[in-house]
Short mmCIF file of C-alpha atoms in Angstrom, two decimals:
data_model
loop_
_atom_site.label_atom_id
_atom_site.label_comp_id
_atom_site.label_asym_id
_atom_site.label_seq_id
_atom_site.Cartn_x
_atom_site.Cartn_y
_atom_site.Cartn_z
CA MET Y 1 -6.20 -14.43 -28.36
CA SER Y 2 -3.01 -16.36 -29.08
CA ASN Y 3 -2.00 -13.74 -31.72
CA LEU Y 4 -2.09 -11.04 -29.30
CA ASP Y 5 -0.21 -8.12 -30.13
CA GLU Y 6 1.04 -5.34 -27.77
CA ALA Y 7 -1.46 -2.80 -29.00
CA ALA Y 8 -4.29 -5.37 -28.43
CA PHE Y 9 -2.76 -6.20 -25.09
CA GLU Y 10 -3.13 -2.50 -24.07
CA GLN Y 11 -6.81 -2.28 -25.28
CA PHE Y 12 -7.64 -5.48 -23.42
CA ILE Y 13 -6.44 -4.11 -20.46
CA CYS Y 14 -8.02 -0.61 -20.52
CA ASP Y 15 -11.26 -2.44 -21.71
CA TRP Y 16 -11.52 -4.31 -18.38
CA LEU Y 17 -10.44 -1.58 -16.24
CA VAL Y 18 -13.33 0.51 -17.73
CA GLY Y 19 -15.88 -2.19 -18.18
CA SER Y 20 -15.10 -4.14 -14.81
CA GLY Y 21 -12.58 -2.48 -12.82
CA GLY Y 22 -14.43 0.83 -11.86
CA TYR Y 23 -12.51 3.30 -13.82
CA ASP Y 24 -14.09 6.48 -15.59
CA ALA Y 25 -12.19 6.68 -18.85
CA VAL Y 26 -9.56 5.46 -21.37
CA LYS Y 27 -7.61 8.13 -23.13
CA ILE Y 28 -5.50 7.46 -26.14
CA GLY Y 29 -2.47 9.46 -26.81
CA ASN Y 30 -1.10 10.66 -29.91
CA PRO Y 31 2.38 12.23 -30.23
CA LYS Y 32 1.59 13.87 -33.55
CA ASP Y 33 -1.48 15.65 -32.06
CA PRO Y 34 -0.99 16.01 -28.24
CA GLN Y 35 -3.97 16.00 -26.35
CA PRO Y 36 -4.66 19.34 -24.28
CA ASP Y 37 -5.90 17.39 -21.18
CA PHE Y 38 -2.26 16.44 -20.65
CA ASP Y 39 0.11 19.06 -19.58
CA THR Y 40 3.46 17.86 -20.26
CA ILE Y 41 5.47 20.36 -18.22
CA ARG Y 42 3.50 20.15 -14.89
CA ALA Y 43 2.91 16.42 -15.75
CA LEU Y 44 -0.65 16.60 -14.84
CA ASP Y 45 -4.06 15.67 -16.65
CA THR Y 46 -5.54 19.02 -15.92
CA ALA Y 47 -9.08 18.23 -17.27
CA GLU Y 48 -9.49 15.35 -14.91
CA LEU Y 49 -8.06 17.22 -12.10
CA PHE Y 50 -10.46 20.20 -12.14
CA ARG Y 51 -13.43 18.00 -13.36
CA PHE Y 52 -12.77 16.53 -9.57
CA ILE Y 53 -12.27 19.60 -7.77
CA GLY Y 54 -15.55 20.81 -9.34
CA ALA Y 55 -17.30 17.80 -8.43
CA THR Y 56 -16.22 17.56 -4.72
CA GLN Y 57 -15.03 20.99 -3.75
CA SER Y 58 -16.84 23.64 -5.67
CA ALA Y 59 -17.01 25.99 -2.74
CA GLU Y 60 -13.49 25.71 -2.09
CA TRP Y 61 -12.56 26.34 -5.49
CA ASP Y 62 -14.76 29.32 -5.77
CA LYS Y 63 -12.99 30.93 -2.91
CA LEU Y 64 -9.61 30.14 -4.53
CA VAL Y 65 -11.01 31.56 -7.98
CA THR Y 66 -11.75 34.88 -5.64
CA LEU Y 67 -8.41 34.95 -4.04
CA TYR Y 68 -6.97 34.92 -7.75
CA GLY Y 69 -8.95 37.81 -8.70
CA GLY Y 70 -11.86 36.32 -9.94
CA ASP Y 71 -9.90 34.93 -13.19
CA ILE Y 72 -10.54 31.26 -13.65
CA THR Y 73 -7.71 30.69 -16.26
CA LYS Y 74 -5.27 32.60 -13.81
CA ALA Y 75 -6.68 30.40 -10.78
CA GLN Y 76 -6.23 26.90 -12.95
CA LYS Y 77 -2.68 27.89 -13.89
CA GLY Y 78 -1.63 28.93 -10.32
CA PHE Y 79 -3.14 25.75 -8.55
CA ALA Y 80 -1.47 23.61 -11.36
CA ASP Y 81 1.87 25.11 -10.52
CA ARG Y 82 1.16 25.07 -6.90
CA LEU Y 83 0.41 21.32 -7.21
CA ALA Y 84 3.26 20.73 -8.95
CA LYS Y 85 5.82 21.96 -6.74
CA ALA Y 86 4.06 20.36 -3.81
CA MET Y 87 4.37 17.04 -5.44
CA ASP Y 88 8.04 17.86 -6.09
CA ALA Y 89 8.64 18.65 -2.58
CA ARG Y 90 6.62 16.52 -0.71
CA GLY Y 91 6.01 13.45 -3.28
CA THR Y 92 2.85 12.26 -5.08
CA VAL Y 93 1.16 10.22 -2.36
CA ASP Y 94 1.63 12.58 0.53
CA VAL Y 95 -0.24 15.09 -1.83
CA LEU Y 96 -2.93 12.77 -2.65
CA ARG Y 97 -3.35 12.05 1.04
CA HIS Y 98 -3.27 15.52 2.52
CA GLY Y 99 -4.05 17.91 -0.45
CA VAL Y 100 -2.29 21.20 -1.15
CA VAL Y 101 -2.71 24.66 0.31
CA ASP Y 102 -2.81 27.54 -2.28
CA LEU Y 103 -3.48 31.17 -1.08
CA GLY Y 104 -4.48 29.73 2.32
CA GLN Y 105 -7.17 27.65 0.67
CA THR Y 106 -6.89 23.90 0.97
CA ILE Y 107 -8.07 21.88 -1.78
CA ARG Y 108 -7.60 17.95 -1.56
CA LEU Y 109 -6.35 15.71 -4.23
CA ALA Y 110 -8.44 12.58 -3.48
CA PHE Y 111 -10.90 11.40 -0.93
CA PHE Y 112 -10.09 7.76 0.24
CA ARG Y 113 -12.58 5.18 1.81
CA PRO Y 114 -12.99 5.83 5.52
CA ALA Y 115 -12.55 2.96 7.87
CA SER Y 116 -16.08 3.09 8.91
CA GLY Y 117 -19.67 4.21 6.90
CA LEU Y 118 -20.29 6.42 9.70
CA SER Y 119 -19.71 9.23 7.62
CA PRO Y 120 -21.80 9.73 4.64
CA GLU Y 121 -20.49 12.76 3.12
CA LEU Y 122 -17.04 11.02 3.09
CA ILE Y 123 -18.40 8.16 1.38
CA GLU Y 124 -20.22 10.35 -1.20
CA ARG Y 125 -17.00 12.10 -1.94
CA TYR Y 126 -14.82 8.73 -2.05
CA GLY Y 127 -17.30 7.86 -4.89
CA LYS Y 128 -16.48 10.79 -6.79
CA ASN Y 129 -12.74 10.02 -7.29
CA ARG Y 130 -11.67 9.84 -11.17
CA LEU Y 131 -9.70 6.89 -12.12
CA THR Y 132 -8.27 7.08 -15.55
CA VAL Y 133 -5.83 5.31 -17.70
CA THR Y 134 -4.18 6.74 -20.85
CA ARG Y 135 -2.88 4.57 -23.61
CA GLN Y 136 0.58 5.67 -25.34
CA LEU Y 137 0.63 8.72 -23.51
CA PRO Y 138 3.21 11.36 -24.93
CA TYR Y 139 4.89 12.41 -21.55
CA ASP Y 140 7.77 14.61 -22.56
CA PRO Y 141 7.49 17.92 -23.85
CA ILE Y 142 10.64 17.66 -26.04
CA SER Y 143 10.23 14.05 -27.21
CA THR Y 144 7.37 12.12 -29.11
CA LYS Y 145 8.34 8.80 -27.15
CA THR Y 146 5.06 7.50 -25.59
CA LEU Y 147 4.24 5.23 -22.13
CA ASP Y 148 2.27 2.24 -23.02
CA LEU Y 149 -0.13 2.88 -20.01
CA CYS Y 150 -0.31 5.61 -17.57
CA LEU Y 151 -2.91 5.37 -14.48
CA PHE Y 152 -3.99 8.83 -13.04
CA VAL Y 153 -6.17 9.37 -9.82
CA ASN Y 154 -8.09 12.57 -10.36
CA GLY Y 155 -5.37 13.83 -12.90
CA VAL Y 156 -2.39 13.20 -11.07
CA PRO Y 157 -0.29 10.31 -12.65
CA VAL Y 158 0.35 7.47 -10.37
CA ALA Y 159 1.67 4.49 -12.11
CA THR Y 160 3.20 3.38 -15.64
CA ALA Y 161 3.45 0.41 -17.20
CA GLU Y 162 5.45 -1.07 -20.48
CA LEU Y 163 3.72 -4.27 -21.92
CA LYS Y 164 4.95 -7.07 -23.81
CA ASN Y 165 3.39 -9.91 -25.24
CA GLY Y 166 5.17 -13.12 -24.40
CA LEU Y 167 3.22 -15.09 -26.95
CA THR Y 168 4.89 -13.00 -29.71
CA GLY Y 169 8.39 -13.07 -28.19
CA GLN Y 170 8.35 -9.91 -26.43
CA THR Y 171 9.03 -10.62 -22.59
CA VAL Y 172 8.88 -8.73 -19.19
CA ALA Y 173 12.87 -8.65 -19.49
CA GLN Y 174 12.58 -6.40 -22.72
CA ALA Y 175 9.98 -4.21 -20.74
CA ILE Y 176 12.48 -3.86 -17.82
CA GLU Y 177 15.37 -3.06 -20.43
CA GLN Y 178 13.29 -0.16 -22.03
CA TYR Y 179 12.87 1.19 -18.81
CA ARG Y 180 16.59 0.95 -17.90
CA THR Y 181 17.67 2.38 -21.33
CA ASP Y 182 15.04 4.55 -22.73
CA ARG Y 183 13.32 6.32 -20.09
CA ASP Y 184 14.72 9.32 -18.68
CA PRO Y 185 14.88 9.04 -15.03
CA LYS Y 186 14.74 12.83 -14.76
CA ASN Y 187 11.50 13.36 -16.56
CA THR Y 188 9.00 14.80 -14.49
CA LEU Y 189 6.10 12.28 -14.59
CA LEU Y 190 8.49 9.61 -14.52
CA LYS Y 191 9.83 11.15 -11.21
CA ARG Y 192 6.48 11.41 -9.73
CA ALA Y 193 4.96 8.30 -10.48
CA VAL Y 194 4.57 6.10 -7.71
CA VAL Y 195 5.62 2.79 -9.25
CA HIS Y 196 6.45 1.62 -12.75
CA PHE Y 197 5.36 -2.00 -14.06
CA ALA Y 198 6.85 -4.06 -16.56
CA VAL Y 199 4.48 -6.57 -17.72
CA ASP Y 200 3.81 -9.12 -19.88
CA THR Y 201 1.26 -12.21 -20.42
CA GLU Y 202 3.10 -14.46 -17.97
CA GLN Y 203 5.04 -12.38 -15.34
CA ALA Y 204 5.39 -9.01 -13.85
CA ALA Y 205 7.89 -6.59 -12.22
CA MET Y 206 7.93 -3.32 -10.48
CA THR Y 207 10.36 -0.44 -9.23
CA THR Y 208 9.43 2.81 -7.21
CA ARG Y 209 12.70 4.56 -8.95
CA LEU Y 210 14.12 4.75 -12.14
CA ALA Y 211 18.10 5.04 -12.29
CA GLY Y 212 18.99 4.26 -15.74
CA LYS Y 213 20.75 1.01 -16.33
CA SER Y 214 20.82 0.91 -12.27
CA THR Y 215 17.20 0.39 -11.95
CA ARG Y 216 16.32 -2.45 -9.87
CA PHE Y 217 13.05 -4.14 -10.61
CA LEU Y 218 11.39 -6.74 -8.20
CA PRO Y 219 9.20 -9.41 -9.10
CA PHE Y 220 5.28 -8.72 -8.70
CA ASN Y 221 4.35 -12.33 -9.23
CA ARG Y 222 2.00 -14.58 -7.28
CA GLY Y 223 4.42 -17.29 -6.88
CA HIS Y 224 3.60 -20.85 -8.15
CA GLU Y 225 4.19 -23.98 -6.27
CA LEU Y 226 6.44 -22.54 -3.80
CA GLY Y 227 8.57 -21.04 -6.63
CA ALA Y 228 8.60 -17.89 -8.57
CA GLY Y 229 6.16 -16.90 -11.62
CA ASN Y 230 2.22 -17.15 -11.65
CA PRO Y 231 0.19 -20.33 -11.80
CA ALA Y 232 -1.96 -20.79 -15.02
CA ASN Y 233 -5.26 -18.89 -15.31
CA PRO Y 234 -8.21 -20.90 -16.97
CA ASN Y 235 -9.74 -17.60 -17.69
CA GLY Y 236 -7.08 -15.67 -19.03
CA HIS Y 237 -3.36 -14.07 -18.77
CA ARG Y 238 -1.23 -15.30 -15.81
CA THR Y 239 -0.79 -11.75 -14.87
CA ALA Y 240 -4.59 -10.82 -14.95
CA TYR Y 241 -4.39 -10.49 -11.20
CA LEU Y 242 -2.47 -7.06 -12.02
CA TRP Y 243 -5.57 -5.40 -13.56
CA GLU Y 244 -8.17 -7.54 -12.08
CA ARG Y 245 -7.30 -7.25 -8.34
CA VAL Y 246 -4.38 -4.59 -7.62
CA TRP Y 247 -5.43 -1.88 -10.13
CA GLN Y 248 -9.11 -2.53 -9.55
CA ARG Y 249 -10.60 0.61 -8.39
CA ASP Y 250 -11.15 0.44 -4.55
CA ALA Y 251 -8.07 -1.93 -4.08
CA TRP Y 252 -5.90 0.60 -5.66
CA LEU Y 253 -6.83 3.61 -3.79
CA ASP Y 254 -6.83 1.54 -0.71
CA LEU Y 255 -3.22 0.57 -1.75
CA LEU Y 256 -1.97 3.92 -2.52
CA ASN Y 257 -3.34 5.10 0.73
CA ARG Y 258 -2.60 2.41 3.19
CA PHE Y 259 0.35 0.54 1.88
CA VAL Y 260 2.60 3.17 0.01
CA HIS Y 261 5.02 5.02 2.23
CA THR Y 262 8.55 6.22 2.35
CA GLU Y 263 11.65 5.23 4.06
CA PRO Y 264 14.16 8.13 4.74
CA ALA Y 265 17.76 7.88 3.92
CA PRO Y 266 20.30 6.92 6.50
CA LYS Y 267 21.51 9.89 8.51
CA GLY Y 268 24.36 11.47 6.95
CA SER Y 269 23.67 9.72 3.51
CA LYS Y 270 22.91 11.85 0.39
CA GLN Y 271 20.59 9.16 -1.01
CA ALA Y 272 16.96 10.39 -1.60
CA PRO Y 273 14.22 8.77 0.57
CA THR Y 274 12.88 5.34 -0.91
CA THR Y 275 9.39 5.03 -1.71
CA ILE Y 276 8.01 1.42 -0.57
CA PHE Y 277 5.39 -0.24 -2.73
CA PRO Y 278 4.31 -3.72 -1.39
CA ARG Y 279 5.32 -6.95 -3.13
CA PHE Y 280 2.33 -8.93 -4.34
CA HIS Y 281 2.70 -11.60 -1.48
CA GLN Y 282 2.67 -8.81 1.14
CA TRP Y 283 -0.33 -7.36 0.07
CA ASP Y 284 -2.19 -10.23 -0.51
CA ALA Y 285 -1.30 -11.80 3.21
CA VAL Y 286 -2.55 -8.48 4.75
CA LEU Y 287 -5.58 -8.40 2.74
CA ALA Y 288 -6.38 -11.89 3.43
CA MET Y 289 -5.65 -11.65 7.06
CA THR Y 290 -7.87 -8.46 7.69
CA ALA Y 291 -10.83 -9.75 5.39
CA ALA Y 292 -10.81 -12.95 7.73
CA ALA Y 293 -10.81 -10.93 10.93
CA ARG Y 294 -13.27 -8.53 9.89
CA GLU Y 295 -15.77 -11.73 9.01
CA ASN Y 296 -14.84 -13.68 11.79
CA GLY Y 297 -14.11 -10.98 14.71
CA ALA Y 298 -11.72 -11.78 17.33
CA GLY Y 299 -10.75 -15.47 18.78
CA ASP Y 300 -9.21 -16.89 15.68
CA ASP Y 301 -5.46 -16.95 14.94
CA TYR Y 302 -3.53 -16.71 11.72
CA LEU Y 303 0.13 -17.71 10.99
CA VAL Y 304 1.83 -16.33 7.96
CA GLN Y 305 5.19 -17.93 6.61
CA HIS Y 306 8.01 -15.57 5.58
CA SER Y 307 11.18 -16.30 3.85
CA ALA Y 308 14.37 -14.32 4.76
CA GLY Y 309 14.13 -10.93 2.91
CA SER Y 310 10.50 -10.99 2.07
CA GLY Y 311 10.04 -7.73 3.93
CA LYS Y 312 8.23 -8.97 7.28
CA SER Y 313 9.01 -5.40 8.95
CA ASN Y 314 6.88 -3.80 6.45
CA THR Y 315 4.07 -6.60 6.54
CA ILE Y 316 3.71 -6.20 10.36
CA ALA Y 317 3.60 -2.43 10.12
CA TRP Y 318 0.61 -2.47 7.37
CA LEU Y 319 -1.27 -5.43 9.15
CA ALA Y 320 -1.06 -3.55 12.61
CA HIS Y 321 -2.14 -0.39 11.07
CA ARG Y 322 -5.37 -1.93 9.07
CA LEU Y 323 -6.19 -4.14 12.40
CA SER Y 324 -6.21 -0.84 14.36
CA SER Y 325 -9.25 0.62 12.47
CA LEU Y 326 -10.68 -2.47 11.26
CA HIS Y 327 -14.65 -2.27 11.33
CA ASN Y 328 -16.95 -5.22 10.92
CA GLU Y 329 -20.06 -4.91 8.68
CA ALA Y 330 -22.01 -3.61 11.61
CA ASP Y 331 -19.33 -0.68 11.67
CA LYS Y 332 -17.98 -1.72 15.28
CA LYS Y 333 -14.48 -1.92 15.75
CA VAL Y 334 -13.11 -5.57 15.32
CA PHE Y 335 -10.28 -4.95 17.75
CA ASP Y 336 -9.95 -2.39 20.64
CA LYS Y 337 -6.07 -2.87 20.79
CA VAL Y 338 -3.05 -4.17 18.68
CA VAL Y 339 -0.21 -5.39 20.47
CA VAL Y 340 2.93 -5.82 18.82
CA ILE Y 341 5.52 -8.20 20.39
CA THR Y 342 9.01 -7.87 19.51
CA ASP Y 343 12.66 -7.14 20.88
CA ARG Y 344 13.50 -5.36 17.69
CA ARG Y 345 14.03 -1.48 18.41
CA VAL Y 346 14.22 -0.97 14.68
CA LEU Y 347 10.72 -2.06 14.01
CA ASP Y 348 9.47 0.21 16.87
CA GLN Y 349 10.60 3.31 15.17
CA GLN Y 350 9.58 1.92 11.78
CA LEU Y 351 6.07 1.33 13.03
CA GLN Y 352 5.81 5.05 14.19
CA ASP Y 353 7.22 6.61 11.20
CA THR Y 354 5.11 4.42 8.69
CA ILE Y 355 1.95 4.97 10.60
CA TYR Y 356 2.25 8.45 10.99
CA GLN Y 357 2.69 8.89 7.17
CA PHE Y 358 -0.72 7.31 6.84
CA GLU Y 359 -2.60 9.21 9.72
CA HIS Y 360 -0.51 12.18 10.39
CA VAL Y 361 -1.39 11.53 14.17
CA HIS Y 362 1.01 11.40 16.87
CA GLY Y 363 0.38 8.76 19.69
CA VAL Y 364 -1.28 5.92 17.66
CA VAL Y 365 1.87 3.78 18.32
CA GLN Y 366 3.12 3.71 22.11
CA ARG Y 367 6.29 1.82 23.02
CA ILE Y 368 6.04 0.15 26.72
CA ASP Y 369 9.42 -0.74 27.77
CA GLU Y 370 8.94 0.26 31.46
CA ASP Y 371 6.72 -1.46 34.10
CA SER Y 372 3.55 -3.28 34.10
CA THR Y 373 1.80 -0.26 35.36
CA GLN Y 374 2.54 1.51 31.97
CA LEU Y 375 1.53 -1.60 30.13
CA ALA Y 376 -1.83 -1.82 31.69
CA GLU Y 377 -2.56 1.93 31.04
CA ALA Y 378 -2.06 1.52 27.46
CA LEU Y 379 -3.81 -1.78 27.14
CA THR Y 380 -6.94 -0.12 28.65
CA GLY Y 381 -6.51 3.69 27.74
CA GLN Y 382 -7.69 5.60 24.76
CA GLN Y 383 -5.08 7.04 22.95
CA ALA Y 384 -2.70 4.48 21.83
CA ARG Y 385 -4.14 2.14 19.16
CA ILE Y 386 -0.95 0.32 18.61
CA ILE Y 387 1.18 -1.09 21.65
CA ILE Y 388 4.78 -2.64 21.18
CA THR Y 389 6.10 -4.25 23.74
CA THR Y 390 8.68 -7.25 24.55
CA LEU Y 391 8.67 -10.98 24.58
CA GLN Y 392 9.20 -11.23 28.47
CA LYS Y 393 6.02 -9.15 28.90
CA PHE Y 394 3.95 -11.35 26.92
CA PRO Y 395 2.34 -13.37 29.82
CA TYR Y 396 1.26 -9.75 31.83
CA VAL Y 397 -0.07 -8.99 28.22
CA THR Y 398 -2.38 -12.21 28.22
CA ASP Y 399 -3.06 -12.11 31.82
CA LYS Y 400 -4.21 -8.45 31.51
CA ILE Y 401 -6.25 -9.42 28.40
CA ASP Y 402 -7.78 -12.38 30.39
CA SER Y 403 -9.25 -9.75 33.14
CA LEU Y 404 -10.86 -7.69 30.28
CA PRO Y 405 -13.01 -9.89 28.49
CA ASP Y 406 -15.38 -6.98 27.04
CA ARG Y 407 -12.37 -5.75 25.02
CA THR Y 408 -10.89 -7.14 22.01
CA TYR Y 409 -7.34 -7.36 21.21
CA ALA Y 410 -4.91 -8.64 18.32
CA VAL Y 411 -1.61 -9.66 19.07
CA ILE Y 412 1.23 -9.51 16.37
CA VAL Y 413 4.03 -11.78 17.20
CA ASP Y 414 7.57 -10.88 15.51
CA GLU Y 415 9.83 -13.84 15.09
CA ALA Y 416 12.22 -11.99 12.64
CA HIS Y 417 14.94 -12.19 15.28
CA SER Y 418 14.67 -16.03 15.14
CA SER Y 419 14.30 -19.00 12.87
CA GLN Y 420 11.02 -20.15 11.61
CA THR Y 421 11.88 -23.83 12.12
CA GLY Y 422 13.10 -23.36 15.87
CA GLU Y 423 11.69 -25.39 18.66
CA SER Y 424 10.02 -22.10 20.06
CA ALA Y 425 8.58 -21.33 16.68
CA THR Y 426 7.33 -24.72 16.37
CA LYS Y 427 5.43 -24.72 19.77
CA LEU Y 428 3.95 -21.27 18.50
CA LYS Y 429 2.71 -22.74 15.25
CA GLU Y 430 0.96 -25.40 17.27
CA VAL Y 431 -0.65 -22.83 19.59
CA LEU Y 432 -1.83 -20.99 16.16
CA GLY Y 433 -3.11 -24.38 14.69
CA SER Y 434 -0.13 -25.41 12.44
CA SER Y 435 1.19 -28.92 12.46
CA ASP Y 436 3.72 -28.69 9.94
CA GLY Y 437 7.48 -27.56 10.80
CA ALA Y 438 9.86 -29.74 12.92
CA ALA Y 439 12.61 -28.25 15.00
CA ALA Y 440 15.70 -27.66 13.61
CA PRO Y 441 18.22 -29.91 15.73
CA ASP Y 442 21.01 -26.95 15.63
CA GLU Y 443 18.25 -24.11 16.38
CA PRO Y 444 19.73 -22.27 19.87
CA PRO Y 445 17.07 -22.05 22.46
CA ASN Y 446 15.04 -18.92 23.00
CA PRO Y 447 13.98 -18.64 26.55
CA ALA Y 448 11.78 -15.51 25.87
CA GLU Y 449 10.11 -17.11 22.83
CA ASP Y 450 9.71 -20.63 24.66
CA ALA Y 451 7.92 -18.53 27.59
CA LEU Y 452 5.59 -16.71 24.75
CA ALA Y 453 4.58 -20.52 23.26
CA ALA Y 454 4.13 -21.88 26.61
CA ALA Y 455 1.93 -19.07 28.06
CA ALA Y 456 0.02 -19.21 25.02
CA ALA Y 457 -0.50 -22.79 24.77
CA ALA Y 458 -1.61 -22.94 28.88
CA ARG Y 459 -4.53 -20.49 27.93
CA GLY Y 460 -5.76 -21.96 24.72
CA SER Y 461 -8.16 -19.83 22.91
CA GLN Y 462 -9.40 -16.89 24.07
CA PRO Y 463 -12.44 -15.31 22.49
CA ASN Y 464 -11.30 -11.92 22.96
CA LEU Y 465 -8.02 -12.33 21.61
CA SER Y 466 -6.49 -13.15 18.00
CA PHE Y 467 -2.78 -14.15 17.22
CA PHE Y 468 -1.10 -13.28 14.00
CA ALA Y 469 2.31 -14.63 13.90
#
């Protein structure tokens, strides 16, 4: 494939998605003969939308048609209008997670994999999601411009991609420039898509918001030899991880459901909320740790090395949420509680806001900053699954866990307020089984972290406790 051109690159990716990635169909757009499946006004693949609804919610749909006077065409148009308005008001991901109410009838737009396999009906519905990819999609009602790739979930556009072939002189830089200068940020589909990827055979980048020439793309690479870029791939393109791992059906649905969220604009600001999409290293680290914990259970410890600006707060939020609902192959919960040790108030609120978007349930996250009685109740109670407390209370946490050998706990230690190379951090790495990292001579002492590390070291490994730091 040394002479791979852009069209062949598109075809190669699409063939993999349908042949090995679990996608249901590849569609090919034609600006001279637009397909009726895609509604450019509402930015929906209505054929896939109603195919999904009919396969998963036929009774609910029949009720809605009745409310529209028994006119199926009128019902389809009315619901498509209602869905489009909901996506503009609430965002695409929120609509996928929580559905739409039309004339009092709730219609779901996706079914995500449940945390356990104890609900066969939900598992069956999850299997009926329709993931499709369209090549050269004419996306604008007043233009013949096309998108190289557009990924859909049940007819809802969730991602776009512009592809370039580095082997013929076109690179990710040209794809980024195309988004910045040749893609109207006000276009309905481009506004609603969760993420936009610029991709060549060597590197990838992504953004969640198009803003013309001000559009900011972030690298979406694996990293190579402690640096940027991607390692060589003996089986294909360096960027194959994007379609083989990230866009793969189960991984993609999981990412949309349990990673993507929005951060509100600062109070008093006129800025729009920011959609947060994980960087590759964040997504990869969280999945690796939860997979290991699922297989090994409680008792093992894990260390993730973060550099400044790598998004540790979001990584902690994603990890805490996943660990709090993690089940093993026997459908038994791996951890009864997740405890986050931090002194950062901003992380407290961020955890609560982020996890509420995933679950719409209050009380999942509880902050403990009063007395030990409150902490004891949280550690043993039924409501809170994620407990946030301070470094000073860490010894009490481990004492309490010692007294509850039949319960399992995950403890996530937030070190973002201090250097990864300080004396206390080095002690903690020793506790977690890492031998590298000498203390920096100019690192100021942190008594709270020193106490945390000393307390952990004194207790050694506990079979009902896993550290994540």
